[in-house]
Coordinates of C-alpha atoms and ligand atoms in Angstrom, one line a residue:
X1 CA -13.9 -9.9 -41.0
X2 CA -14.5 -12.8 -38.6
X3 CA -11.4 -14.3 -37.4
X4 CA -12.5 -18.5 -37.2
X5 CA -9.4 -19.7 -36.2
X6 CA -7.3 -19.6 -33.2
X7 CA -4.1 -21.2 -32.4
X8 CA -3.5 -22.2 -29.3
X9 CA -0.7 -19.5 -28.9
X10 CA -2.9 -16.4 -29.8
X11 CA -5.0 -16.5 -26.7
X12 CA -4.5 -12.7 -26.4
X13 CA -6.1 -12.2 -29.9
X14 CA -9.0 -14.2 -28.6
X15 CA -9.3 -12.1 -26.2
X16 CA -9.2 -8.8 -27.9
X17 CA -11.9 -10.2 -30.0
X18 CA -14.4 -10.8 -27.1
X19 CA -13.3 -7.7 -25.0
X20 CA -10.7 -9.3 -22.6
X21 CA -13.7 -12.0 -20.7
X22 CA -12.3 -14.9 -19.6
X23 CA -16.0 -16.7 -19.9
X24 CA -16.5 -14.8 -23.3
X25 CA -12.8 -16.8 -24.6
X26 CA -14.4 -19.9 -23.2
X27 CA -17.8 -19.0 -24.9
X28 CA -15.6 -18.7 -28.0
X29 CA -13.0 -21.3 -27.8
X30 CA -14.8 -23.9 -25.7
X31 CA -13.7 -24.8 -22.1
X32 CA -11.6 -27.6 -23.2
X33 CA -9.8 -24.6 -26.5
X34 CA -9.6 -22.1 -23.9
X35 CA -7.3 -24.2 -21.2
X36 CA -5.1 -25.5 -23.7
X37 CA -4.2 -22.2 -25.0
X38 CA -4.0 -20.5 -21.3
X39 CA -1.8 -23.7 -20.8
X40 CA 0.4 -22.2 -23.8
X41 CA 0.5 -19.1 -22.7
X42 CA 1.6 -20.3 -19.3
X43 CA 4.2 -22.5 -19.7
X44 CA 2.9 -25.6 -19.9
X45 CA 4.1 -28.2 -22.5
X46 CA 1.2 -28.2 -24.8
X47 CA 1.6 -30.0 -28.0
X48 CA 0.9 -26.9 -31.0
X49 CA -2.5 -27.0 -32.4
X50 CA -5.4 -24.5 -33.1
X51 CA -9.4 -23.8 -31.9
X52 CA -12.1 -23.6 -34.7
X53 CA -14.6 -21.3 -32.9
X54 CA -17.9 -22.0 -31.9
X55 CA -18.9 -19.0 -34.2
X56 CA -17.8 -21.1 -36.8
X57 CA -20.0 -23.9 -35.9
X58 CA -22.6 -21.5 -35.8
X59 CA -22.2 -20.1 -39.4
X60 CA -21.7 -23.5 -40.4
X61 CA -24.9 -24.6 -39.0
X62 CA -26.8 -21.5 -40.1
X63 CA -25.6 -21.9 -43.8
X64 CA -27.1 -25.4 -43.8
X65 CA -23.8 -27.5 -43.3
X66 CA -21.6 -25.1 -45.4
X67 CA -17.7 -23.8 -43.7
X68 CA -18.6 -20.3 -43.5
X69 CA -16.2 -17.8 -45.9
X70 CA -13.0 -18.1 -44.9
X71 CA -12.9 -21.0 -42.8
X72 CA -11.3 -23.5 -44.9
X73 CA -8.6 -21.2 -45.3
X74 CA -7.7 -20.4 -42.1
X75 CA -8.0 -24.2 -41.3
X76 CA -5.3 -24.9 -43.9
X77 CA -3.0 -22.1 -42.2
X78 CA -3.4 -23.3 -39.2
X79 CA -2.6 -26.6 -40.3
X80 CA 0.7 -24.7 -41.3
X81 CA 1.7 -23.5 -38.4
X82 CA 1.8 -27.1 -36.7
X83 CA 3.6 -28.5 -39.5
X84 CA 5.8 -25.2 -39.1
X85 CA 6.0 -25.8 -35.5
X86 CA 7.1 -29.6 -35.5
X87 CA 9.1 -29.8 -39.0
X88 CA 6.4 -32.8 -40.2
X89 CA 3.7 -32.6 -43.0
X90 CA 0.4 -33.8 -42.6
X91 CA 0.0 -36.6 -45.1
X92 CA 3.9 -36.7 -46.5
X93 CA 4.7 -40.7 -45.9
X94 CA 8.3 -39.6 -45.2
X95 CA 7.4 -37.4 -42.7
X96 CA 3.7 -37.4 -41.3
X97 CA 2.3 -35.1 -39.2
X98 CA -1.0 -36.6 -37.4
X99 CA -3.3 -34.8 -35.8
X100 CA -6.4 -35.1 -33.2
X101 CA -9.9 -33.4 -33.7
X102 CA -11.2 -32.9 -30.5
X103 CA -14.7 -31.5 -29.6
X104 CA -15.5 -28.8 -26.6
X105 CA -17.8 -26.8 -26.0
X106 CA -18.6 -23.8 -23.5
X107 CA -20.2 -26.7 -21.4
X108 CA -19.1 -30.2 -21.5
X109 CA -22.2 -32.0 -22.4
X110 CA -22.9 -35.6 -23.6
X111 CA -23.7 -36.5 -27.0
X112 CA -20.9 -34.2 -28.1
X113 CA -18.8 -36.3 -31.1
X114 CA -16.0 -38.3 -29.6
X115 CA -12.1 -37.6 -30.3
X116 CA -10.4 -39.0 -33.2
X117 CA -6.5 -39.3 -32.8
X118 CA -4.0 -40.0 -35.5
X119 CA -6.2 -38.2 -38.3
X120 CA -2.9 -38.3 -41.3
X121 CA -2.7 -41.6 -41.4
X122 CA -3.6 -44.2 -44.8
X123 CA -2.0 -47.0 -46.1
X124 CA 1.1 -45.2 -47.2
X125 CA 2.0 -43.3 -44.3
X126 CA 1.0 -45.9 -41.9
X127 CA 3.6 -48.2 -43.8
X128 CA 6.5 -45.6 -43.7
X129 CA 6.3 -45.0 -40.4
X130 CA 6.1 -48.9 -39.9
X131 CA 9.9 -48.3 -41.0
X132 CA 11.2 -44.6 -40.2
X133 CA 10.2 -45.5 -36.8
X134 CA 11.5 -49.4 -37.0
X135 CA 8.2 -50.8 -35.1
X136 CA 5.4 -52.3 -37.0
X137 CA 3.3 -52.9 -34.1
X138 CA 2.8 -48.9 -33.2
X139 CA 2.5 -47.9 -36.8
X140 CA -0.3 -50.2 -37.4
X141 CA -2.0 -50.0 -33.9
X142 CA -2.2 -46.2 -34.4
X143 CA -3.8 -47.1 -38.1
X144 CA -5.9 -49.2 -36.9
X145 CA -7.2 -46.9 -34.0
X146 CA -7.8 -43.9 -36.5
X147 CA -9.9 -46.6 -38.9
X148 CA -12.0 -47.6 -35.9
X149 CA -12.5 -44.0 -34.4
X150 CA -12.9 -42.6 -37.7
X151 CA -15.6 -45.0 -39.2
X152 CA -17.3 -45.2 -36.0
X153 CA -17.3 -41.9 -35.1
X154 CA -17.7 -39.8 -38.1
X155 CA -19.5 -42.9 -40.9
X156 CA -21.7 -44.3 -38.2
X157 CA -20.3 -47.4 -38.8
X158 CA -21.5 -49.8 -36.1
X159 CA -18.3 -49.9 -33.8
X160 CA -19.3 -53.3 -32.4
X161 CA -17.8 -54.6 -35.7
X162 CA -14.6 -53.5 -35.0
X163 CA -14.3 -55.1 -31.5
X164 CA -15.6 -58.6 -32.5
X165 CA -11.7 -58.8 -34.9
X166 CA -10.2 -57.6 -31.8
X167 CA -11.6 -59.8 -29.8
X168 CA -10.9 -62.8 -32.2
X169 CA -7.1 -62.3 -32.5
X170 CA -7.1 -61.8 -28.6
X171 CA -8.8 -65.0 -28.6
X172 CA -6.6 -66.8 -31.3
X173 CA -3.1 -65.2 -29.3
X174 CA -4.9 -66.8 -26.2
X175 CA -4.4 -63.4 -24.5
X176 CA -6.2 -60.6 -22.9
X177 CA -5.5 -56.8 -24.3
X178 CA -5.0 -55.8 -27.5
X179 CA -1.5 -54.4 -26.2
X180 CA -0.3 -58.1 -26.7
X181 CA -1.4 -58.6 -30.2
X182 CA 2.2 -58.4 -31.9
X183 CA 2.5 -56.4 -35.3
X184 CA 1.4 -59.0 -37.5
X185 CA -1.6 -59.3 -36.2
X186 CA -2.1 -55.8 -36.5
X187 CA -1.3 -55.5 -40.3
X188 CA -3.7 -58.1 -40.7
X189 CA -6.5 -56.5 -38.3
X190 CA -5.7 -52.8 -40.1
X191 CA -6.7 -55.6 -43.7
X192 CA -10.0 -56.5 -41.8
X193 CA -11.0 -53.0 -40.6
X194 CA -11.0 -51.6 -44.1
X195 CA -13.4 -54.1 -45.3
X196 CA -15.7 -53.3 -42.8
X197 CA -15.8 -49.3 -43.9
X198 CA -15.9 -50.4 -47.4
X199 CA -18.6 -52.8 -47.3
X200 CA -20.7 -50.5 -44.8
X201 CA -20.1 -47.8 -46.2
X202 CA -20.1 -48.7 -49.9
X203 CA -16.7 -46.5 -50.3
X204 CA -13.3 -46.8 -49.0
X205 CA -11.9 -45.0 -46.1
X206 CA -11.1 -41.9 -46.9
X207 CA -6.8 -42.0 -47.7
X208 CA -6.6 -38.3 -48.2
X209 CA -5.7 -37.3 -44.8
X210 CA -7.1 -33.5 -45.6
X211 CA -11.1 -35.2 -46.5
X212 CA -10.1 -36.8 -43.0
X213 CA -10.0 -33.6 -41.6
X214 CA -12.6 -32.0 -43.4
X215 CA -15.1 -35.0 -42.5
X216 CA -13.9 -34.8 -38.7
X217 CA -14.8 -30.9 -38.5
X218 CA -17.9 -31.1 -39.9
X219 CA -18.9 -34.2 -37.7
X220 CA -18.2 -32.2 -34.8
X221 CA -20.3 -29.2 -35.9
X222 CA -22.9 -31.3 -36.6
X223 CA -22.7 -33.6 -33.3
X224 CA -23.8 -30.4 -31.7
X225 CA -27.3 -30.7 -33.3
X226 CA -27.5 -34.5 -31.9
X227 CA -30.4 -35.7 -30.5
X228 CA -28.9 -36.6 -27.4
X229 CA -27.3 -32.9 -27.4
X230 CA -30.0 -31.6 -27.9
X231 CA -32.0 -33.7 -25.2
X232 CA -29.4 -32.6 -23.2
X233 CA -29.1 -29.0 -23.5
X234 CA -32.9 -28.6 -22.9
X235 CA -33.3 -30.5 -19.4
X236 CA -29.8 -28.8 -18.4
X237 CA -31.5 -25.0 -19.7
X238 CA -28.4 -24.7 -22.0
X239 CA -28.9 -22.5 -24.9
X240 CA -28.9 -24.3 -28.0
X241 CA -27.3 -21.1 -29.9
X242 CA -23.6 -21.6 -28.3
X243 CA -22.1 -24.0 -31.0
X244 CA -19.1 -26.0 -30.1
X245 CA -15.9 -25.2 -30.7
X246 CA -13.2 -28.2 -32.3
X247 CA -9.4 -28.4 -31.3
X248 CA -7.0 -29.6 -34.0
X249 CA -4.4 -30.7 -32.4
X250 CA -0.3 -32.9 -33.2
X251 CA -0.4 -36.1 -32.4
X252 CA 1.9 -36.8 -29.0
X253 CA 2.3 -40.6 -29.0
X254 CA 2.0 -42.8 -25.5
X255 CA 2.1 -45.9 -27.3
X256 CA 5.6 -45.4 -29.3
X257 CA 8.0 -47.4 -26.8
X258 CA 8.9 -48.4 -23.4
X259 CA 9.0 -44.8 -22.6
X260 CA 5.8 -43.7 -23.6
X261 CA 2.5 -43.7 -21.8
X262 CA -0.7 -41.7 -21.2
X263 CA -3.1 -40.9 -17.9
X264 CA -4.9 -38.7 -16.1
X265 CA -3.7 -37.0 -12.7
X266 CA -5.4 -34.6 -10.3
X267 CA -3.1 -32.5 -8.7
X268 CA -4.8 -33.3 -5.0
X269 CA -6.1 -36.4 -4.0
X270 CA -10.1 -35.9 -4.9
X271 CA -10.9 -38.3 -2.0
X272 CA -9.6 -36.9 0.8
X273 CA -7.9 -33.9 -0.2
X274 CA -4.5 -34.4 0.5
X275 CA -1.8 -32.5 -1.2
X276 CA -0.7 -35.5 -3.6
X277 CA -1.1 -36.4 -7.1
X278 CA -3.8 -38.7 -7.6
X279 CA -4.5 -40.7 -10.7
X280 CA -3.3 -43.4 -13.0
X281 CA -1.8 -44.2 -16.2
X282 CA -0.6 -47.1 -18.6
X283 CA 2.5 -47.3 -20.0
X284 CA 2.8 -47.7 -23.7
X285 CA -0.9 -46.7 -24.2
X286 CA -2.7 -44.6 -26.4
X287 CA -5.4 -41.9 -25.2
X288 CA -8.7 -43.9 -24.3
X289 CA -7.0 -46.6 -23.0
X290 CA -6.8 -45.6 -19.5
X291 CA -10.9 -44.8 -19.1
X292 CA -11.3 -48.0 -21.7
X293 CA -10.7 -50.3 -18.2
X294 CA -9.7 -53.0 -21.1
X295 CA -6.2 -53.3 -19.0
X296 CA -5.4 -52.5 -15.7
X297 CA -3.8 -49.3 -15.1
X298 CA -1.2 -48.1 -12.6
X299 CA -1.3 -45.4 -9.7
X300 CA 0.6 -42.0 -10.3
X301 CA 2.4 -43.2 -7.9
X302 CA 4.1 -45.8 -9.7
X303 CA 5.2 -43.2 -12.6
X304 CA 7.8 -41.8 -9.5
X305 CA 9.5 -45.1 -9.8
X306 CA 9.2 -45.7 -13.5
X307 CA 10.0 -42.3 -14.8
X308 CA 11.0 -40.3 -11.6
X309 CA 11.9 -37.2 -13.6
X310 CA 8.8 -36.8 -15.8
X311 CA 7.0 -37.5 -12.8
X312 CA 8.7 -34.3 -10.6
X313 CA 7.6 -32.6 -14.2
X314 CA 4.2 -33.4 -13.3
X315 CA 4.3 -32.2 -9.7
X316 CA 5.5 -29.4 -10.9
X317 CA 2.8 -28.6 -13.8
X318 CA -0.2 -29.4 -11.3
X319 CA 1.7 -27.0 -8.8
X320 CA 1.7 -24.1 -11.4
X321 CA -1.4 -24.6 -12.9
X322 CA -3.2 -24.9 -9.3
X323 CA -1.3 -21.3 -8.4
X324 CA -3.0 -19.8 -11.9
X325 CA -6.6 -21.4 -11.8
X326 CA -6.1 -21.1 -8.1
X327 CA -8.4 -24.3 -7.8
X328 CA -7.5 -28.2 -7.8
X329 CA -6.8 -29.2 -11.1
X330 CA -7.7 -32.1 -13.2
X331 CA -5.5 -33.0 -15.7
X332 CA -4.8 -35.6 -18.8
X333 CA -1.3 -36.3 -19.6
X334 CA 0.5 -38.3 -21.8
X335 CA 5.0 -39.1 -22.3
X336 CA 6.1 -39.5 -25.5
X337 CA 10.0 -41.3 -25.2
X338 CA 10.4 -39.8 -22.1
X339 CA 8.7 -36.4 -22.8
X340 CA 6.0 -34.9 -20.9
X341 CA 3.1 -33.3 -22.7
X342 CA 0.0 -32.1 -21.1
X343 CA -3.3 -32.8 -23.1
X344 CA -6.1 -31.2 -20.9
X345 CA -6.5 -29.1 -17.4
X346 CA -10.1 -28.2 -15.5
X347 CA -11.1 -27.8 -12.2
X348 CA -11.1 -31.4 -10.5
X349 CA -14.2 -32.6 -9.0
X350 CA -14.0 -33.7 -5.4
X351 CA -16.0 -35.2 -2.4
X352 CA -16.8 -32.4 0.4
X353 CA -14.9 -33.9 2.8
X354 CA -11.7 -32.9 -0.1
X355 CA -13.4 -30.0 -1.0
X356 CA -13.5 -28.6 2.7
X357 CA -9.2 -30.2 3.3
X358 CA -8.5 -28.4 0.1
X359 CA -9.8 -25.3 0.8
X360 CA -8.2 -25.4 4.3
X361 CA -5.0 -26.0 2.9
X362 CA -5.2 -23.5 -0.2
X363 CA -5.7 -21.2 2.5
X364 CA -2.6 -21.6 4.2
X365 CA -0.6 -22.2 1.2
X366 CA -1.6 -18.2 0.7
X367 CA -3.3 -19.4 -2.8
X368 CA -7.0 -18.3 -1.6
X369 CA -8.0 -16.0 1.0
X370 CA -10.2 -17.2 3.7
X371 CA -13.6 -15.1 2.1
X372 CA -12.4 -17.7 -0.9
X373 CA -12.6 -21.0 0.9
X374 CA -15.4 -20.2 2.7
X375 CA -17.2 -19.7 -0.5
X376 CA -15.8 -22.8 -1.8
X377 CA -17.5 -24.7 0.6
X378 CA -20.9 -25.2 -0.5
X379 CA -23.7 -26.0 2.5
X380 CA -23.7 -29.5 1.2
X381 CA -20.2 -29.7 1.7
X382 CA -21.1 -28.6 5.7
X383 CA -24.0 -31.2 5.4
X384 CA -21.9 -33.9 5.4
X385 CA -19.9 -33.5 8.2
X386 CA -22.9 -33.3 10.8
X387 CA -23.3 -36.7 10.1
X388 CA -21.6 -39.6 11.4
X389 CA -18.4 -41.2 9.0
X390 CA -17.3 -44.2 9.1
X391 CA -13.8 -45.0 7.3
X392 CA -14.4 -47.4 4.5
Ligands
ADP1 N1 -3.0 -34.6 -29.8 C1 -3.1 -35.6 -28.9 N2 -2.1 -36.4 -28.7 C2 -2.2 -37.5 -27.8 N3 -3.4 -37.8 -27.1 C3 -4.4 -37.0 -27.4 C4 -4.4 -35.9 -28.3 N4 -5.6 -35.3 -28.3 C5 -6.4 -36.0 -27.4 N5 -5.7 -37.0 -26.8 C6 -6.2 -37.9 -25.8 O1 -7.3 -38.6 -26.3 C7 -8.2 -38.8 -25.2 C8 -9.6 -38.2 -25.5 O2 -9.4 -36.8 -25.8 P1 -10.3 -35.6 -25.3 O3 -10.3 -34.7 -26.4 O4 -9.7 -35.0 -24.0 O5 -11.7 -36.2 -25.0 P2 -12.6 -36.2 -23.7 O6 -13.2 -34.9 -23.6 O7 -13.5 -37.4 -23.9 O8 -11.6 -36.4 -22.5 C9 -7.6 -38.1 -24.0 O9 -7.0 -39.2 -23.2 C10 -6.6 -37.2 -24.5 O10 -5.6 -36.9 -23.6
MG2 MG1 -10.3 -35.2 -22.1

């Protein structure tokens, strides 16, 4: 029978069940499925989750929107083995384990559906944790980020909505991120954001945290018939029969406390090339926050001030997972109370005049031979060195 379900620490099964092609796991598991589970395999602090295949999303689309046999199933096992694997329950107030549904496919493409974070979380849990945890503000900011993502991801509910209340309580505190709304404020935002879903949606938001999941997958399956997917896929010549695979993943938390953060880091400097970390991050920030441009973020560099240890972590992540992909990487990260987790890795885009340093240096370092470089180095790359610089 058709396995549907991998987690991330059964890349080798995966494998198997494409006849031991790297591209074939990513055909199967999606780029962004594969990485995490090579990341597992590796080393890397991953936080434990599992790939729905993009077979799956195939079946599911075939049967006209139905989870193919089995699939439910193996969903709710591998729902399990996170619980198993970090002693929560997804949707026990006393205890809750949260997840993320995140899209990927083969390709990345646009129009795929967005990620939701902190799927697990209704009006029960959100209060408990309010206590357990002793801090109203990040129980209730994590609600409130699951009922915008959530209804404006998966119910189509116009997310413009959402960021007029924002914007009013910024406006009413007389400051300028929703980082400085106090807890308050959030319980009462978290009051607000329900009556939008209800009276857009004619229904509550869904409490049960499994219908949450459920309603995620299937948004993610169907995202991949899209318009703008689809529009996509046929001026890019991508096949339309590939299907999208979705990652279900625990819930690491930047925005918890002082030692908590989230950003993105490229383990060579995508400019110039030099053999530094490049990137930024936020402390006390959840996921999007640091694209979002709502507050200003720090350079990596910071982060060796702030948290000097997790930041030698880092370092030496990028180093190891540079010596396996043998390329520069590009990477999303995020500290939860001190504790470094690693979210994402691809190859890092980079300007030619980087791509040509890099490829130098990789050569020296003994990671790529010589034949390598040279074929990393494309004739546009050459291009733009017979022409003039000037530093900026
Ligand atoms: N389980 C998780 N815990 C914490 N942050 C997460 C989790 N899953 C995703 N994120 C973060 O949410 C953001 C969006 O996720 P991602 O799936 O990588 O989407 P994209 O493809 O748009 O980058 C990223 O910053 C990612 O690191
Ligand atoms: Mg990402």
């Amino acid at each position: 029978m058709t396995r549907w379900v991998y987690r991330f620490d059964e890349v080798e099964l995966a494998e198997k069940a494409v006849g031991g092609d790297w591209e074939e796991v990513r055909g199967l598991l999606g780029g962004k499925g594969a990485n995490l589970a090579e990341m597992t395999r590796i080393g890397v602090p991953v936080p434990p989750g599992f790939t729905i295949t993009s077979e799956a999303c195939n079946a599911y689309l075939v049967g006209g929107g139905r989870f193919p046999e089995g699939l439910e199933e193996e969903v709710a096992a591998g729902l399990a083995a996170i619980e198993a694997a970090t002693g929560r329950r997804f949707g026990d107030p006393e205890n809750p384990l949260l997840v993320s549904c995140r899209s990927g496919a083969r390709f990345s493409m646009p129009g795929m559906m967005d990620t939701i974070l902190n799927l697990g979380m209704n009006a029960e849990v959100t209060a408990s944790m309010a206590e357990s945890f002793g801090d109203l503000r990040f129980a209730y900011d994590s609600y409130r980020r699951l009922l915008q993502m959530f209804a404006g991801i998966v119910l189509g509910v116009n997310p413009e909505l959402f960021e007029e209340v924002l914007a009013e309580f910024r406006e009413r505190r007389g400051v300028r991120s929703d980082a400085e709304l106090t807890g308050d404020d959030l319980v009462e935002i978290v009051e607000r954001f329900d009556q939008i879903v209800t009276t857009a949606t004619g229904r509550p938001f869904p409490s049960d945290p499994r219908i949450q999941l459920d309603l995620a997958i299937r948004a993610v399956f169907d995202s991949w018939n899209g318009k703008r997917a689809v529009d996509y896929r046929n001026a890019a010549g991508i096949p339309h029969d590939l299907g999208t695979a979705v990652n279900v993943q625990a819930m690491v938390f930047g925005n918890r406390d002082d030692r908590s953060g989230t950003g993105v880091a490229m383990s060579r400097n995508a400019t110039t090339g030099e053999p530094t970390l490049e990137g930024d991050y936020l402390m006390r920030a959840q996921g999007e926050d640091v694209v979002a441009g709502i507050r200003q973020t720090k350079p990596i560099e910071a982060l060796s001030h702030e948290l000097p240890e997790v930041y030698e972590e880092l370092v030496g992540y990028a180093r190891l997972l540079e010596r396996h992909y043998r390329d520069m990487q590009d990477m999303e990260f995020t500290i939860e109370s001190g504790k470094l987790w690693l979210l994402q890795t691809r190859n890092a885009k980079r300007t030619a005049q980087a791509a040509v340093r890099v490829a130098v240096d990789m050569v020296e370092e003994g990671m790529i031979s010589r034949d390598e470089a040279l074929l990393r180095v494309s004739p546009e790359h050459v291009d733009f060195f017979l022409h003039p610089q000037f530093a900026p």
